[in-house]
PDB file of C-alpha atoms in Angstrom:
ATOM      1  CA  MET E 234      73.589  70.682 102.083  1.00 36.00           C
ATOM      2  CA  LYS E 235      74.214  69.670 105.669  1.00 40.00           C
ATOM      3  CA  LYS E 236      71.726  70.066 108.500  1.00 38.00           C
ATOM      4  CA  ASP E 237      72.929  72.936 110.666  1.00 49.00           C
ATOM      5  CA  TYR E 238      69.948  73.504 112.899  1.00 51.00           C
ATOM      6  CA  ILE E 239      67.850  71.899 115.613  1.00 53.00           C
ATOM      7  CA  SER E 240      64.120  72.033 116.117  1.00 54.00           C
ATOM      8  CA  VAL E 241      63.314  74.498 118.863  1.00 53.00           C
ATOM      9  CA  SER E 242      60.146  74.822 120.873  1.00 51.00           C
ATOM     10  CA  THR E 243      59.270  77.277 123.619  1.00 50.00           C
ATOM     11  CA  GLU E 244      60.075  74.547 126.137  1.00 47.00           C
ATOM     12  CA  THR E 245      63.438  73.828 124.497  1.00 46.00           C
ATOM     13  CA  MET E 246      64.403  77.500 124.548  1.00 44.00           C
ATOM     14  CA  ASN E 247      63.922  77.531 128.328  1.00 45.00           C
ATOM     15  CA  GLY E 248      64.430  81.285 128.456  1.00 52.00           C
ATOM     16  CA  GLU E 249      65.823  84.012 126.250  1.00 77.00           C
ATOM     17  CA  GLU E 250      67.102  83.171 122.784  1.00 71.00           C
ATOM     18  CA  ASN E 251      70.583  84.626 123.393  1.00 73.00           C
ATOM     19  CA  THR E 252      71.054  82.390 126.432  1.00 74.00           C
ATOM     20  CA  PHE E 253      69.883  79.359 124.480  1.00 71.00           C
ATOM     21  CA  VAL E 254      72.208  80.076 121.529  1.00 70.00           C
ATOM     22  CA  GLU E 255      75.163  80.821 123.819  1.00 67.00           C
ATOM     23  CA  ASN E 256      74.652  77.623 125.823  1.00 72.00           C
ATOM     24  CA  PHE E 257      74.169  75.557 122.664  1.00 68.00           C
ATOM     25  CA  TRP E 258      77.436  76.734 121.068  1.00 65.00           C
ATOM     26  CA  THR E 259      79.400  76.696 124.319  1.00 69.00           C
ATOM     27  CA  LYS E 260      78.506  73.023 124.700  1.00 74.00           C
ATOM     28  CA  ILE E 261      79.610  72.243 121.130  1.00 68.00           C
ATOM     29  CA  TRP E 262      82.867  74.220 121.316  1.00 68.00           C
ATOM     30  CA  ASN E 263      83.742  72.752 124.738  1.00 65.00           C
ATOM     31  CA  GLN E 264      83.776  69.303 123.128  1.00 70.00           C
ATOM     32  CA  ARG E 265      86.460  70.320 120.648  1.00 70.00           C
ATOM     33  CA  ASP E 266      90.173  70.925 121.021  1.00 71.00           C
ATOM     34  CA  ILE E 267      90.974  74.521 120.099  1.00 67.00           C
ATOM     35  CA  SER E 268      94.521  73.654 119.012  1.00 69.00           C
ATOM     36  CA  GLN E 269      93.346  71.040 116.516  1.00 65.00           C
ATOM     37  CA  TYR E 270      90.665  73.327 115.102  1.00 61.00           C
ATOM     38  CA  VAL E 271      93.099  76.192 114.579  1.00 63.00           C
ATOM     39  CA  LYS E 272      95.583  73.923 112.814  1.00 60.00           C
ATOM     40  CA  ALA E 273      92.913  72.935 110.271  1.00 65.00           C
ATOM     41  CA  ASP E 274      94.016  73.376 106.687  1.00 81.00           C
ATOM     42  CA  ILE E 275      91.922  76.471 105.907  1.00 85.00           C
ATOM     43  CA  GLU E 276      93.530  77.091 102.521  1.00 87.00           C
ATOM     44  CA  ASN E 277      92.109  73.794 101.242  1.00 87.00           C
ATOM     45  CA  ARG E 278      88.553  74.451 102.409  1.00 86.00           C
ATOM     46  CA  GLU E 279      85.752  75.268 100.000  1.00 90.00           C
ATOM     47  CA  GLU E 280      85.028  78.449 101.982  1.00 89.00           C
ATOM     48  CA  TYR E 281      88.576  79.658 101.420  1.00 92.00           C
ATOM     49  CA  ARG E 282      88.250  79.239  97.654  1.00 93.00           C
ATOM     50  CA  ILE E 283      85.146  81.429  97.810  1.00 93.00           C
ATOM     51  CA  ILE E 284      86.784  84.293  99.693  1.00 93.00           C
ATOM     52  CA  GLU E 285      90.344  84.045  98.412  1.00 95.00           C
ATOM     53  CA  PRO E 286      89.873  86.642  95.632  1.00 95.00           C
ATOM     54  CA  TYR E 287      88.576  89.143  98.189  1.00 94.00           C
ATOM     55  CA  ILE E 288      91.430  88.474 100.597  1.00 94.00           C
ATOM     56  CA  HIS E 289      93.918  89.351  97.867  1.00 94.00           C
ATOM     57  CA  ARG E 290      92.130  92.642  97.191  1.00 96.00           C
ATOM     58  CA  LEU E 291      92.515  93.794 100.795  1.00 97.00           C
ATOM     59  CA  ALA E 292      95.580  95.729 101.890  1.00 96.00           C
ATOM     60  CA  LYS E 293      97.635  94.301 104.728  1.00 93.00           C
ATOM     61  CA  GLY E 294      96.360  95.760 107.965  1.00 95.00           C
ATOM     62  CA  SER E 295      92.772  95.934 106.714  1.00 98.00           C
ATOM     63  CA  ARG E 296      90.216  95.346 109.458  1.00 98.00           C
ATOM     64  CA  ILE E 297      88.240  92.105 109.233  1.00 98.00           C
ATOM     65  CA  LEU E 298      85.477  90.954 111.560  1.00 98.00           C
ATOM     66  CA  ASP E 299      84.979  87.222 112.015  1.00 97.00           C
ATOM     67  CA  GLY E 300      81.363  87.223 113.210  1.00 96.00           C
ATOM     68  CA  GLY E 301      80.478  84.054 115.096  1.00 93.00           C
ATOM     69  CA  CYS E 302      84.126  83.023 115.189  1.00 94.00           C
ATOM     70  CA  GLY E 303      83.589  79.795 117.110  1.00 89.00           C
ATOM     71  CA  LEU E 304      86.996  78.339 117.925  1.00 89.00           C
ATOM     72  CA  GLY E 305      88.796  81.137 116.109  1.00 92.00           C
ATOM     73  CA  GLY E 306      90.374  79.304 113.185  1.00 91.00           C
ATOM     74  CA  TRP E 307      89.523  81.978 110.623  1.00 94.00           C
ATOM     75  CA  THR E 308      90.347  84.832 112.996  1.00 95.00           C
ATOM     76  CA  ILE E 309      93.827  83.455 113.597  1.00 93.00           C
ATOM     77  CA  PHE E 310      94.374  82.504 109.952  1.00 93.00           C
ATOM     78  CA  LEU E 311      93.489  85.995 108.705  1.00 95.00           C
ATOM     79  CA  ALA E 312      95.496  87.719 111.441  1.00 95.00           C
ATOM     80  CA  ASN E 313      98.503  85.626 110.440  1.00 92.00           C
ATOM     81  CA  LEU E 314      98.077  86.929 106.875  1.00 94.00           C
ATOM     82  CA  GLY E 315      98.613  90.457 108.214  1.00 96.00           C
ATOM     83  CA  PHE E 316      95.045  91.652 108.697  1.00 97.00           C
ATOM     84  CA  GLU E 317      93.717  93.361 111.823  1.00 98.00           C
ATOM     85  CA  THR E 318      91.209  90.643 112.610  1.00 97.00           C
ATOM     86  CA  ILE E 319      88.702  90.522 115.451  1.00 98.00           C
ATOM     87  CA  GLY E 320      86.763  87.379 116.263  1.00 97.00           C
ATOM     88  CA  ILE E 321      83.436  87.803 118.032  1.00 97.00           C
ATOM     89  CA  ASP E 322      81.228  85.035 119.368  1.00 94.00           C
ATOM     90  CA  ILE E 323      78.178  84.810 121.591  1.00 90.00           C
ATOM     91  CA  SER E 324      79.816  82.108 123.739  1.00 91.00           C
ATOM     92  CA  GLU E 325      81.602  83.888 126.573  1.00 92.00           C
ATOM     93  CA  ASN E 326      83.229  80.632 127.657  1.00 90.00           C
ATOM     94  CA  THR E 327      84.655  80.040 124.180  1.00 91.00           C
ATOM     95  CA  ILE E 328      86.026  83.584 123.927  1.00 94.00           C
ATOM     96  CA  GLN E 329      87.629  83.205 127.354  1.00 93.00           C
ATOM     97  CA  ARG E 330      89.319  79.969 126.226  1.00 89.00           C
ATOM     98  CA  LEU E 331      90.544  81.621 123.014  1.00 93.00           C
ATOM     99  CA  THR E 332      91.861  84.679 124.845  1.00 94.00           C
ATOM    100  CA  GLU E 333      93.775  82.502 127.293  1.00 91.00           C
ATOM    101  CA  ARG E 334      95.203  80.266 124.547  1.00 90.00           C
ATOM    102  CA  PHE E 335      95.935  83.078 122.047  1.00 92.00           C
ATOM    103  CA  PRO E 336      96.531  86.281 124.047  1.00 95.00           C
ATOM    104  CA  GLU E 337      98.095  88.010 121.030  1.00 94.00           C
ATOM    105  CA  MET E 338      94.852  87.696 119.036  1.00 94.00           C
ATOM    106  CA  ARG E 339      91.724  89.844 119.365  1.00 97.00           C
ATOM    107  CA  PHE E 340      88.572  88.066 120.508  1.00 97.00           C
ATOM    108  CA  SER E 341      85.419  89.556 121.965  1.00 97.00           C
ATOM    109  CA  THR E 342      82.167  88.222 123.360  1.00 95.00           C
ATOM    110  CA  GLY E 343      79.147  89.623 121.591  1.00 94.00           C
ATOM    111  CA  ASP E 344      76.001  89.185 119.556  1.00 92.00           C
ATOM    112  CA  ILE E 345      76.358  89.658 115.789  1.00 93.00           C
ATOM    113  CA  ARG E 346      72.916  91.281 115.765  1.00 92.00           C
ATOM    114  CA  HIS E 347      74.154  94.077 118.053  1.00 94.00           C
ATOM    115  CA  LEU E 348      77.851  94.620 117.323  1.00 96.00           C
ATOM    116  CA  PRO E 349      79.961  96.786 119.641  1.00 96.00           C
ATOM    117  CA  PHE E 350      81.775  98.557 116.792  1.00 97.00           C
ATOM    118  CA  ASP E 351      81.418 101.957 115.162  1.00 98.00           C
ATOM    119  CA  ASP E 352      79.745 102.414 111.799  1.00 98.00           C
ATOM    120  CA  SER E 353      82.020 101.743 108.814  1.00 98.00           C
ATOM    121  CA  TYR E 354      84.720 100.211 111.014  1.00 98.00           C
ATOM    122  CA  PHE E 355      85.611  97.083 108.999  1.00 98.00           C
ATOM    123  CA  ASP E 356      86.979  96.540 105.499  1.00 98.00           C
ATOM    124  CA  ALA E 357      85.557  93.000 105.427  1.00 98.00           C
ATOM    125  CA  TYR E 358      83.165  90.859 107.448  1.00 96.00           C
ATOM    126  CA  LEU E 359      83.370  87.075 107.494  1.00 94.00           C
ATOM    127  CA  SER E 360      80.610  85.027 109.080  1.00 92.00           C
ATOM    128  CA  TRP E 361      80.394  81.313 108.309  1.00 88.00           C
ATOM    129  CA  GLY E 362      77.195  79.573 109.413  1.00 80.00           C
ATOM    130  CA  THR E 363      75.974  82.065 111.985  1.00 82.00           C
ATOM    131  CA  PHE E 364      73.149  84.224 110.650  1.00 76.00           C
ATOM    132  CA  GLU E 365      70.709  81.312 110.452  1.00 72.00           C
ATOM    133  CA  HIS E 366      70.954  80.468 114.143  1.00 69.00           C
ATOM    134  CA  PHE E 367      68.519  83.137 115.297  1.00 70.00           C
ATOM    135  CA  GLU E 368      64.757  82.589 115.338  1.00 71.00           C
ATOM    136  CA  SER E 369      64.249  86.312 114.665  1.00 73.00           C
ATOM    137  CA  GLY E 370      65.634  85.777 111.165  1.00 73.00           C
ATOM    138  CA  LEU E 371      68.436  87.277 109.115  1.00 82.00           C
ATOM    139  CA  ASP E 372      67.430  90.943 109.053  1.00 85.00           C
ATOM    140  CA  LEU E 373      69.320  92.156 112.141  1.00 90.00           C
ATOM    141  CA  CYS E 374      72.398  90.175 111.131  1.00 90.00           C
ATOM    142  CA  PHE E 375      72.503  91.756 107.673  1.00 92.00           C
ATOM    143  CA  ARG E 376      71.761  95.244 109.004  1.00 95.00           C
ATOM    144  CA  GLU E 377      74.609  95.051 111.495  1.00 95.00           C
ATOM    145  CA  ALA E 378      77.010  93.640 108.911  1.00 96.00           C
ATOM    146  CA  SER E 379      76.095  96.482 106.577  1.00 97.00           C
ATOM    147  CA  ARG E 380      76.415  99.068 109.356  1.00 98.00           C
ATOM    148  CA  VAL E 381      79.933  98.068 110.451  1.00 98.00           C
ATOM    149  CA  LEU E 382      81.294  97.639 106.910  1.00 98.00           C
ATOM    150  CA  LYS E 383      82.981 100.542 105.162  1.00 98.00           C
ATOM    151  CA  LYS E 384      81.482 101.627 101.868  1.00 96.00           C
ATOM    152  CA  GLY E 385      82.810  99.187  99.277  1.00 95.00           C
ATOM    153  CA  GLY E 386      83.749  96.664 101.988  1.00 96.00           C
ATOM    154  CA  TYR E 387      83.488  92.929 101.492  1.00 95.00           C
TER     155      TYR E 387
END
């Protein structure tokens, strides 16, 4: 298992948690080239092998949310497979970069704990390595994922 966290104190937070998380990820994503990240060989990743059976069960045009989309690799990959995919990330700067670079794709700034979508809107919800980034725990993340997924969604 890889370390995917940092120790946080009240002093480190220096304000509201959302601002801290947004600034943290904006800094990381600004250090990476979007084009290289998107060209990554997703089909050979371990994560792809996990979700591949579910992808094949979804009809083309099914709605998928990529929660905490980062540099948008999964959002773009799934959209290119024919799904109506929306990538959402807390980093406004990152979403602005993605929107400028990929205007044909759907990206939105937002918090996965308070999603701006109707109940039962998505057929599937993908979220790699995001739920654990909030000090408040996983509960709100899971509740929102459950709320926006259709009954029987993945």
